[in-house]
Amino acid sequence: MPERGIISDDEMESSAVMQRFLSIVSALFAGIVVALVGTLAAGAADKTFISRAGGPSSYSAQLGVQATAVYVLVGGGRLRGLYIESKPRTDLGKLLNLSPGMVLLSVDGYSMSSTTVADQWIAKRPKITLQYKYVIMSGGKPTIQEAQKEVSQLASSSQAGSSAQGQGIGPVHHILRRAGRAESAAELESLIITLVNQSRTKEGLPALKNDAGLAGGAKKYAQYMAQWEKDYDVFGNRSVHQDLQGRLPHERAQQAGISNFLSENIGRGTREGVADSDIIRTVHAQMMAEAPGQGGHRENLMDAQAASIGVGVCCTQGRLFFVEWFGK
């Protein structure tokens, strides 16, 4: 028996073995933590990537760039735009300071969902000023930026081709699904209500209840716009909130016998091989990206007076229309 206070050789060996064991366990645990943190970081970083929205890259004659239609995850939402792949060749593209890696989101409030859409929309805009939004890396994070350019500057735009401040946001990833199984109007309407209530909950507002009367009016008007698709084309100048008889939302609601009507939101999208649900998510994100307190779609969505909602969706071969009616 060893004397008290004196450690035997066996005890010393056992202690050394235990220390080695604890060191190994500690190292393994640290490795697991590092791997887990790395995985979470990679997952967080992946959320900043952009995703191809369908179709190969193509050339925009108006902007003078090669671009790909994409979705970009930024600011808690998913927005659609054009991923710029080349330096601009046209005066307009140079004036807008387009540069590779930038994602052009919208011009004069309309989503740049493809080069075809961009060319058709820009060609019809008044030749005065152009307001546009884009996404670019700034401070290591993708950020939405806004700018406005006087089109009269085009005469001297050969000197205006400096890159926008920041860097391109990275590679295009193929993670979004293409159009497959047809989604019913009921499924899409349910999705819209879910998105609206999720956004309201984030802002501390109560969820809206589905109202059959409001839904009936919203469905009827969505079907009406689809029926007169050419009159409500996304490139037209007609207000989508006014029917062909000149009636505005409150008048249409009153004539339908709806007494609790508050406001109307309308979303439109081009169906270019992308799932209808992805179009709806993108349009909703664009509505929520509007500046607070300036009226418009976001203010209707976040209206504290609203207690109910009715939604209607109607699709044609090339277009998707949806209507949101908000009520007391």
One Martini backbone bead per residue (centre of mass of N, CA, C, O) as a GRO file, in nm:
protein
  328
    1MET     BB    1   0.094   0.037   0.025
    2PRO     BB    2   0.071   0.350  -0.016
    3GLU     BB    3   0.124   0.641   0.095
    4ARG     BB    4  -0.010   0.909   0.204
    5GLY     BB    5   0.038   1.138  -0.074
    6ILE     BB    6   0.130   0.898  -0.254
    7ILE     BB    7   0.186   0.814  -0.591
    8SER     BB    8   0.159   0.563  -0.783
    9ASP     BB    9   0.242   0.422  -1.077
   10ASP     BB   10  -0.047   0.331  -1.149
   11GLU     BB   11  -0.181   0.603  -1.097
   12MET     BB   12  -0.010   0.765  -1.299
   13GLU     BB   13  -0.091   0.602  -1.548
   14SER     BB   14  -0.397   0.651  -1.523
   15SER     BB   15  -0.378   0.957  -1.539
   16ALA     BB   16  -0.249   0.971  -1.820
   17VAL     BB   17  -0.471   0.823  -1.969
   18MET     BB   18  -0.696   1.021  -1.894
   19GLN     BB   19  -0.568   1.270  -2.026
   20ARG     BB   20  -0.560   1.155  -2.311
   21PHE     BB   21  -0.862   1.106  -2.333
   22LEU     BB   22  -0.951   1.402  -2.286
   23SER     BB   23  -0.794   1.520  -2.524
   24ILE     BB   24  -0.941   1.362  -2.745
   25VAL     BB   25  -1.226   1.455  -2.677
   26SER     BB   26  -1.169   1.757  -2.705
   27ALA     BB   27  -1.081   1.747  -3.000
   28LEU     BB   28  -1.337   1.626  -3.113
   29PHE     BB   29  -1.529   1.846  -3.014
   30ALA     BB   30  -1.390   2.080  -3.159
   31GLY     BB   31  -1.429   1.962  -3.442
   32ILE     BB   32  -1.734   1.956  -3.436
   33VAL     BB   33  -1.777   2.258  -3.389
   34VAL     BB   34  -1.627   2.358  -3.637
   35ALA     BB   35  -1.802   2.203  -3.843
   36LEU     BB   36  -2.070   2.328  -3.759
   37VAL     BB   37  -1.997   2.622  -3.806
   38GLY     BB   38  -1.920   2.582  -4.102
   39THR     BB   39  -2.199   2.487  -4.193
   40LEU     BB   40  -2.358   2.736  -4.105
   41ALA     BB   41  -2.195   2.939  -4.267
   42ALA     BB   42  -2.251   2.812  -4.541
   43GLY     BB   43  -2.555   2.843  -4.524
   44ALA     BB   44  -2.554   3.151  -4.495
   45ALA     BB   45  -2.397   3.208  -4.756
   46ASP     BB   46  -2.600   3.068  -4.955
   47LYS     BB   47  -2.824   3.297  -4.915
   48THR     BB   48  -2.654   3.505  -5.110
   49PHE     BB   49  -2.723   3.368  -5.351
   50ILE     BB   50  -2.794   3.293  -5.679
   51SER     BB   51  -3.066   3.191  -5.905
   52ARG     BB   52  -3.171   3.029  -6.159
   53ALA     BB   53  -3.484   3.091  -6.346
   54GLY     BB   54  -3.433   3.017  -6.643
   55GLY     BB   55  -3.249   2.971  -6.886
   56PRO     BB   56  -3.037   3.118  -7.080
   57SER     BB   57  -2.836   3.335  -7.178
   58SER     BB   58  -2.870   3.683  -7.296
   59TYR     BB   59  -2.930   3.959  -7.507
   60SER     BB   60  -2.943   4.313  -7.457
   61ALA     BB   61  -3.009   4.575  -7.663
   62GLN     BB   62  -3.052   4.808  -7.458
   63LEU     BB   63  -2.806   4.736  -7.248
   64GLY     BB   64  -2.559   4.566  -7.373
   65VAL     BB   65  -2.594   4.266  -7.238
   66GLN     BB   66  -2.516   3.981  -7.079
   67ALA     BB   67  -2.784   3.770  -6.942
   68THR     BB   68  -2.948   3.632  -6.643
   69ALA     BB   69  -3.210   3.485  -6.506
   70VAL     BB   70  -3.288   3.558  -6.157
   71TYR     BB   71  -3.250   3.486  -5.815
   72VAL     BB   72  -3.234   3.682  -5.507
   73LEU     BB   73  -3.099   3.668  -5.182
   74VAL     BB   74  -3.233   3.948  -4.995
   75GLY     BB   75  -3.348   4.086  -4.714
   76GLY     BB   76  -3.545   3.820  -4.670
   77GLY     BB   77  -3.567   3.787  -4.987
   78ARG     BB   78  -3.697   3.711  -5.325
   79LEU     BB   79  -3.558   3.828  -5.623
   80ARG     BB   80  -3.590   3.946  -5.950
   81GLY     BB   81  -3.342   3.930  -6.227
   82LEU     BB   82  -3.033   4.047  -6.378
   83TYR     BB   83  -2.740   3.887  -6.457
   84ILE     BB   84  -2.444   4.033  -6.513
   85GLU     BB   85  -2.179   3.926  -6.762
   86SER     BB   86  -2.117   4.210  -6.902
   87LYS     BB   87  -2.017   4.467  -7.058
   88PRO     BB   88  -2.135   4.746  -7.186
   89ARG     BB   89  -2.230   4.868  -7.526
   90THR     BB   90  -2.429   5.074  -7.448
   91ASP     BB   91  -2.520   5.380  -7.338
   92LEU     BB   92  -2.727   5.286  -7.128
   93GLY     BB   93  -2.554   5.079  -6.976
   94LYS     BB   94  -2.341   5.292  -6.895
   95LEU     BB   95  -2.528   5.488  -6.745
   96LEU     BB   96  -2.610   5.249  -6.531
   97ASN     BB   97  -2.346   5.100  -6.443
   98LEU     BB   98  -2.295   4.830  -6.557
   99SER     BB   99  -2.181   4.510  -6.415
  100PRO     BB  100  -2.030   4.240  -6.342
  101GLY     BB  101  -2.246   4.081  -6.089
  102MET     BB  102  -2.488   4.231  -6.125
  103VAL     BB  103  -2.836   4.293  -6.022
  104LEU     BB  104  -3.112   4.370  -6.206
  105LEU     BB  105  -3.432   4.438  -6.091
  106SER     BB  106  -3.531   4.743  -6.186
  107VAL     BB  107  -3.744   4.958  -6.401
  108ASP     BB  108  -3.967   5.167  -6.315
  109GLY     BB  109  -4.090   4.918  -6.119
  110TYR     BB  110  -3.992   4.681  -6.312
  111SER     BB  111  -3.922   4.365  -6.359
  112MET     BB  112  -3.617   4.195  -6.461
  113SER     BB  113  -3.691   3.877  -6.587
  114SER     BB  114  -3.571   3.955  -6.877
  115THR     BB  115  -3.445   4.060  -7.174
  116THR     BB  116  -3.717   4.093  -7.313
  117VAL     BB  117  -3.852   4.263  -7.098
  118ALA     BB  118  -3.644   4.488  -7.092
  119ASP     BB  119  -3.669   4.581  -7.388
  120GLN     BB  120  -3.976   4.640  -7.391
  121TRP     BB  121  -3.992   4.835  -7.149
  122ILE     BB  122  -3.770   5.048  -7.215
  123ALA     BB  123  -3.883   5.130  -7.500
  124LYS     BB  124  -4.158   5.260  -7.344
  125ARG     BB  125  -4.015   5.470  -7.202
  126PRO     BB  126  -3.964   5.769  -7.107
  127LYS     BB  127  -3.717   6.015  -7.224
  128ILE     BB  128  -3.595   6.111  -6.921
  129THR     BB  129  -3.611   5.897  -6.675
  130LEU     BB  130  -3.438   5.643  -6.471
  131GLN     BB  131  -3.534   5.397  -6.244
  132TYR     BB  132  -3.323   5.183  -6.032
  133LYS     BB  133  -3.250   4.846  -5.926
  134TYR     BB  134  -2.986   4.680  -5.728
  135VAL     BB  135  -2.737   4.423  -5.676
  136ILE     BB  136  -2.460   4.433  -5.439
  137MET     BB  137  -2.157   4.420  -5.301
  138SER     BB  138  -2.137   4.545  -4.952
  139GLY     BB  139  -1.943   4.473  -4.697
  140GLY     BB  140  -1.997   4.151  -4.770
  141LYS     BB  141  -2.295   4.229  -4.869
  142PRO     BB  142  -2.596   4.212  -4.999
  143THR     BB  143  -2.739   4.499  -5.172
  144ILE     BB  144  -2.978   4.742  -5.211
  145GLN     BB  145  -2.996   4.971  -5.484
  146GLU     BB  146  -3.045   5.314  -5.591
  147ALA     BB  147  -3.129   5.491  -5.903
  148GLN     BB  148  -3.087   5.789  -6.119
  149LYS     BB  149  -3.133   5.880  -6.469
  150GLU     BB  150  -3.060   6.087  -6.726
  151VAL     BB  151  -3.125   6.041  -7.060
  152SER     BB  152  -2.980   6.302  -7.166
  153GLN     BB  153  -2.686   6.172  -7.104
  154LEU     BB  154  -2.629   5.985  -7.354
  155ALA     BB  155  -2.438   6.167  -7.523
  156SER     BB  156  -2.210   6.126  -7.262
  157SER     BB  157  -2.183   5.803  -7.183
  158SER     BB  158  -1.886   5.718  -7.254
  159GLN     BB  159  -1.801   5.836  -6.950
  160ALA     BB  160  -2.029   5.644  -6.772
  161GLY     BB  161  -1.872   5.340  -6.725
  162SER     BB  162  -1.870   5.302  -6.435
  163SER     BB  163  -1.875   5.125  -6.168
  164ALA     BB  164  -2.037   5.015  -5.926
  165GLN     BB  165  -2.040   5.014  -5.598
  166GLY     BB  166  -1.860   4.728  -5.565
  167GLN     BB  167  -1.956   4.384  -5.605
  168GLY     BB  168  -2.011   4.099  -5.709
  169ILE     BB  169  -2.225   3.826  -5.583
  170GLY     BB  170  -2.173   3.580  -5.775
  171PRO     BB  171  -2.274   3.280  -5.849
  172VAL     BB  172  -2.475   3.071  -6.027
  173HIS     BB  173  -2.746   2.875  -5.911
  174HIS     BB  174  -2.922   2.551  -5.933
  175ILE     BB  175  -3.214   2.563  -5.712
  176LEU     BB  176  -3.456   2.615  -5.878
  177ARG     BB  177  -3.762   2.540  -5.986
  178ARG     BB  178  -3.933   2.429  -6.235
  179ALA     BB  179  -4.189   2.380  -6.417
  180GLY     BB  180  -4.446   2.141  -6.353
  181ARG     BB  181  -4.674   2.097  -6.178
  182ALA     BB  182  -4.978   2.205  -6.168
  183GLU     BB  183  -5.108   2.484  -6.006
  184SER     BB  184  -5.358   2.575  -5.834
  185ALA     BB  185  -5.544   2.840  -5.742
  186ALA     BB  186  -5.581   2.753  -5.447
  187GLU     BB  187  -5.280   2.717  -5.380
  188LEU     BB  188  -5.192   3.010  -5.453
  189GLU     BB  189  -5.385   3.156  -5.259
  190SER     BB  190  -5.274   3.026  -5.001
  191LEU     BB  191  -4.986   3.131  -5.033
  192ILE     BB  192  -5.046   3.432  -5.015
  193ILE     BB  193  -5.165   3.432  -4.731
  194THR     BB  194  -4.912   3.322  -4.597
  195LEU     BB  195  -4.717   3.551  -4.679
  196VAL     BB  196  -4.872   3.782  -4.552
  197ASN     BB  197  -4.875   3.672  -4.255
  198GLN     BB  198  -4.572   3.647  -4.221
  199SER     BB  199  -4.512   3.951  -4.260
  200ARG     BB  200  -4.692   4.056  -4.031
  201THR     BB  201  -4.563   3.902  -3.796
  202LYS     BB  202  -4.280   4.036  -3.823
  203GLU     BB  203  -4.438   4.328  -3.759
  204GLY     BB  204  -4.661   4.269  -3.527
  205LEU     BB  205  -4.911   4.162  -3.682
  206PRO     BB  206  -5.201   4.043  -3.750
  207ALA     BB  207  -5.365   3.810  -3.890
  208LEU     BB  208  -5.553   3.725  -4.166
  209LYS     BB  209  -5.875   3.662  -4.270
  210ASN     BB  210  -6.067   3.476  -4.460
  211ASP     BB  211  -6.283   3.625  -4.711
  212ALA     BB  212  -6.538   3.547  -4.917
  213GLY     BB  213  -6.615   3.822  -5.038
  214LEU     BB  214  -6.331   3.919  -5.115
  215ALA     BB  215  -6.259   3.669  -5.284
  216GLY     BB  216  -6.474   3.704  -5.501
  217GLY     BB  217  -6.372   3.981  -5.606
  218ALA     BB  218  -6.079   3.896  -5.669
  219LYS     BB  219  -6.139   3.669  -5.870
  220LYS     BB  220  -6.302   3.832  -6.073
  221TYR     BB  221  -6.066   4.032  -6.146
  222ALA     BB  222  -5.855   3.827  -6.236
  223GLN     BB  223  -6.033   3.714  -6.467
  224TYR     BB  224  -6.069   3.981  -6.616
  225MET     BB  225  -5.770   4.033  -6.687
  226ALA     BB  226  -5.731   3.765  -6.840
  227GLN     BB  227  -5.947   3.821  -7.056
  228TRP     BB  228  -5.792   4.124  -7.089
  229GLU     BB  229  -5.480   4.094  -7.137
  230LYS     BB  230  -5.399   4.316  -7.346
  231ASP     BB  231  -5.502   4.556  -7.158
  232TYR     BB  232  -5.305   4.416  -6.909
  233ASP     BB  233  -5.031   4.449  -6.990
  234VAL     BB  234  -4.712   4.485  -6.859
  235PHE     BB  235  -4.648   4.717  -7.099
  236GLY     BB  236  -4.866   4.894  -7.030
  237ASN     BB  237  -5.052   5.208  -6.929
  238ARG     BB  238  -5.267   5.081  -6.776
  239SER     BB  239  -5.452   5.066  -6.504
  240VAL     BB  240  -5.514   4.785  -6.304
  241HIS     BB  241  -5.738   4.939  -6.110
  242GLN     BB  242  -5.892   4.973  -6.391
  243ASP     BB  243  -6.144   4.924  -6.571
  244LEU     BB  244  -6.298   4.952  -6.885
  245GLN     BB  245  -6.524   5.146  -6.725
  246GLY     BB  246  -6.351   5.307  -6.485
  247ARG     BB  247  -6.339   5.132  -6.234
  248LEU     BB  248  -6.263   5.126  -5.909
  249PRO     BB  249  -6.228   4.939  -5.633
  250HIS     BB  250  -6.456   5.065  -5.454
  251GLU     BB  251  -6.675   5.045  -5.671
  252ARG     BB  252  -6.662   4.740  -5.720
  253ALA     BB  253  -6.722   4.659  -5.426
  254GLN     BB  254  -6.994   4.802  -5.396
  255GLN     BB  255  -7.136   4.650  -5.637
  256ALA     BB  256  -7.076   4.365  -5.474
  257GLY     BB  257  -7.158   4.420  -5.160
  258ILE     BB  258  -6.900   4.543  -5.015
  259SER     BB  259  -6.830   4.695  -4.685
  260ASN     BB  260  -6.505   4.610  -4.590
  261PHE     BB  261  -6.337   4.765  -4.781
  262LEU     BB  262  -5.994   4.899  -4.841
  263SER     BB  263  -5.794   4.737  -5.054
  264GLU     BB  264  -5.555   4.696  -5.342
  265ASN     BB  265  -5.372   4.427  -5.491
  266ILE     BB  266  -5.146   4.376  -5.777
  267GLY     BB  267  -5.022   4.093  -5.964
  268ARG     BB  268  -4.760   4.028  -6.211
  269GLY     BB  269  -4.656   3.772  -6.458
  270THR     BB  270  -4.423   3.583  -6.635
  271ARG     BB  271  -4.446   3.264  -6.798
  272GLU     BB  272  -4.104   3.115  -6.809
  273GLY     BB  273  -4.070   2.813  -6.680
  274VAL     BB  274  -4.189   2.895  -6.402
  275ALA     BB  275  -4.316   2.868  -6.116
  276ASP     BB  276  -4.589   3.022  -5.991
  277SER     BB  277  -4.493   3.035  -5.692
  278ASP     BB  278  -4.233   3.196  -5.760
  279ILE     BB  279  -4.370   3.445  -5.868
  280ILE     BB  280  -4.523   3.517  -5.610
  281ARG     BB  281  -4.281   3.543  -5.421
  282THR     BB  282  -4.145   3.770  -5.579
  283VAL     BB  283  -4.370   3.983  -5.575
  284HIS     BB  284  -4.395   3.997  -5.271
  285ALA     BB  285  -4.103   4.088  -5.217
  286GLN     BB  286  -4.132   4.353  -5.379
  287MET     BB  287  -4.350   4.476  -5.204
  288MET     BB  288  -4.178   4.461  -4.932
  289ALA     BB  289  -3.937   4.648  -5.058
  290GLU     BB  290  -4.079   4.882  -5.006
  291ALA     BB  291  -4.109   5.178  -4.877
  292PRO     BB  292  -4.206   5.292  -4.597
  293GLY     BB  293  -4.471   5.531  -4.599
  294GLN     BB  294  -4.547   5.541  -4.945
  295GLY     BB  295  -4.736   5.350  -5.008
  296GLY     BB  296  -4.888   5.089  -5.150
  297HIS     BB  297  -4.842   4.759  -5.110
  298ARG     BB  298  -4.710   4.753  -4.827
  299GLU     BB  299  -4.923   4.921  -4.680
  300ASN     BB  300  -5.151   4.720  -4.726
  301LEU     BB  301  -5.015   4.472  -4.588
  302MET     BB  302  -4.956   4.668  -4.310
  303ASP     BB  303  -5.239   4.724  -4.224
  304ALA     BB  304  -5.384   4.773  -3.910
  305GLN     BB  305  -5.697   4.771  -4.005
  306ALA     BB  306  -5.668   4.500  -4.102
  307ALA     BB  307  -5.859   4.162  -4.087
  308SER     BB  308  -5.887   4.089  -4.399
  309ILE     BB  309  -5.891   3.849  -4.685
  310GLY     BB  310  -5.878   3.833  -5.053
  311VAL     BB  311  -5.806   3.588  -5.317
  312GLY     BB  312  -5.692   3.598  -5.668
  313VAL     BB  313  -5.627   3.358  -5.940
  314CYS     BB  314  -5.500   3.398  -6.287
  315CYS     BB  315  -5.423   3.215  -6.590
  316THR     BB  316  -5.239   3.213  -6.868
  317GLN     BB  317  -5.009   3.116  -7.085
  318GLY     BB  318  -4.818   3.399  -7.015
  319ARG     BB  319  -4.988   3.482  -6.749
  320LEU     BB  320  -5.007   3.630  -6.414
  321PHE     BB  321  -5.281   3.688  -6.187
  322PHE     BB  322  -5.324   3.889  -5.883
  323VAL     BB  323  -5.558   3.945  -5.602
  324GLU     BB  324  -5.585   4.179  -5.325
  325TRP     BB  325  -5.823   4.197  -5.061
  326PHE     BB  326  -5.888   4.435  -4.813
  327GLY     BB  327  -6.027   4.428  -4.473
  328LYS     BB  328  -6.199   4.494  -4.168
   0.00000   0.00000   0.00000
